[in-house]
Amino acid sequence: MKRKQVVPLMLIIPFALVTLLVLAAIFNIIIQSMGYMPVFGLYDFTPGYYVEVLKRSEVLSSLAVSLKIAFVSSVVSAVLGTLICAALVRTGKDKGIMLYTVRLPILVPHTVVAVFTVALMAQTGIFARIAYALGIIGDYTEFPNVLYGSGYFGAILAYIWKEAPFIAFFSLALMASVSHTLGEAAENLGASSLKSFFHITLPLSMPAVMRSFIIVFIYAFGGYELPMLLGATLPKAFPVYTYIEFMKPDFKLRPYAMAMNGITLILSLAMALIYAFMMHRLMRRLGGGYEE
């Protein structure tokens, strides 16, 4: 075999191994969520565990919380990320130190972001102390409590701080390419900067924005660290509730936890299908083919 054929094959092997590992984990989730765990004396395949899980009011509350966190944080992140990306492109700062500054939040682990959020936003945090020093509040308890509440605002803010730069960085290359070619051509033909952006640059950049949006949505829905560290005791976010169910000492209850993991998988696949449908519609509107 020639060297040109060996090198690509060697590069594919690690990816293939990781893919097989992920597929094996998914297969394990599916069979265990259907109640097949011979090591614990469970042999019957049944969807009953899914039915029983979805009958629990606390599970439905947890699903609603996680969907809220994912939807609000991803929508706000998409808007802010697109604005950041547009500002970088418009000011010519899509390279160099400004780009590295935008990338910085992406590199920070979520647990560290949770610590930062507590230090800044808690009622005894930095912002509360500044407000107290300026006389805006008379006592620390007057500072808005955005952490540990049922609204999960702390987790949402933390996700936005991390994911808006991700969307900006993810969309930057495409938006810069469109802006520097078709956008500039439109402005040379008499279009205003705003008209060029909203009618040419933004629509043609939407595939990248939508890809990053779906990544952020699925990650925020399945994220464990921020809802666990910054969320309320009740209702718990769905990943936190799933982990608690998984850690129960009675292994014969494990199919319930696996059924909850299966629900996460199903919702993620549903979001991927919705994304594919929306991309197909978008590409047809833009007059291009759909080859995803």
XYZ file of N, CA and C in Angstrom, residues 26 29-30 33-34 47 50-51 54 63 67 214 217-218 221 238 258-274:
99
model
N -24.271 3.891 23.031
C -25.668 4.113 22.655
C -26.434 2.791 22.646
N -27.149 1.769 26.170
C -28.255 2.553 26.728
C -29.594 2.007 26.254
N -29.672 1.703 24.958
C -30.947 1.254 24.384
C -31.390 -0.066 24.996
N -32.220 0.339 28.713
C -33.438 1.122 28.933
C -34.694 0.312 28.620
N -34.531 -0.737 27.813
C -35.657 -1.625 27.520
C -35.763 -2.769 28.516
N -40.948 -1.532 26.708
C -40.891 -0.064 26.760
C -41.503 0.496 28.038
N -39.835 3.409 29.962
C -40.053 4.741 29.399
C -41.411 5.279 29.824
N -42.418 4.423 29.776
C -43.771 4.852 30.143
C -43.820 5.270 31.609
N -41.969 8.618 32.205
C -42.701 9.782 31.700
C -43.981 10.053 32.476
N -37.602 17.814 32.657
C -37.509 18.000 31.207
C -37.823 19.442 30.817
N -35.208 21.939 28.950
C -35.589 22.531 27.659
C -35.568 24.060 27.736
N -27.553 24.495 16.970
C -27.993 23.153 17.348
C -26.976 22.488 18.259
N -27.573 24.063 21.668
C -28.846 23.623 22.248
C -28.704 22.227 22.838
N -28.164 21.301 22.060
C -28.037 19.923 22.533
C -27.098 19.847 23.727
N -28.839 21.294 26.781
C -29.886 20.387 27.263
C -29.282 19.226 28.040
N -32.819 17.978 34.031
C -32.961 16.580 33.630
C -31.659 15.781 33.735
N -31.479 4.503 32.580
C -31.143 4.333 31.176
C -32.281 4.823 30.280
N -33.516 4.663 30.739
C -34.652 5.193 29.972
C -34.578 6.718 29.898
N -34.148 7.350 30.987
C -33.988 8.804 30.971
C -32.862 9.210 30.033
N -31.772 8.421 30.011
C -30.725 8.672 29.027
C -31.250 8.481 27.611
N -32.113 7.486 27.445
C -32.712 7.263 26.131
C -33.574 8.435 25.695
N -34.283 9.047 26.638
C -35.091 10.231 26.312
C -34.196 11.370 25.837
N -33.060 11.553 26.512
C -32.109 12.575 26.082
C -31.626 12.290 24.668
N -31.322 11.036 24.388
C -30.873 10.648 23.053
C -31.943 10.902 22.006
N -33.187 10.540 22.319
C -34.291 10.735 21.373
C -34.501 12.215 21.079
N -34.488 13.051 22.129
C -34.676 14.488 21.929
C -33.521 15.085 21.125
N -32.305 14.612 21.348
C -31.156 15.100 20.585
C -31.286 14.737 19.111
N -31.720 13.496 18.849
C -31.935 13.080 17.464
C -33.063 13.883 16.822
N -34.108 14.171 17.599
C -35.210 14.977 17.075
C -34.729 16.373 16.690
N -33.873 16.958 17.547
C -33.322 18.277 17.228
C -32.464 18.212 15.971
N -31.711 17.134 15.802
C -30.890 16.987 14.594
C -31.771 16.894 13.348
N -32.898 16.197 13.449
C -33.813 16.093 12.313
C -34.457 17.442 12.002
N -34.844 18.168 13.056
C -35.406 19.508 12.851
C -34.381 20.407 12.179
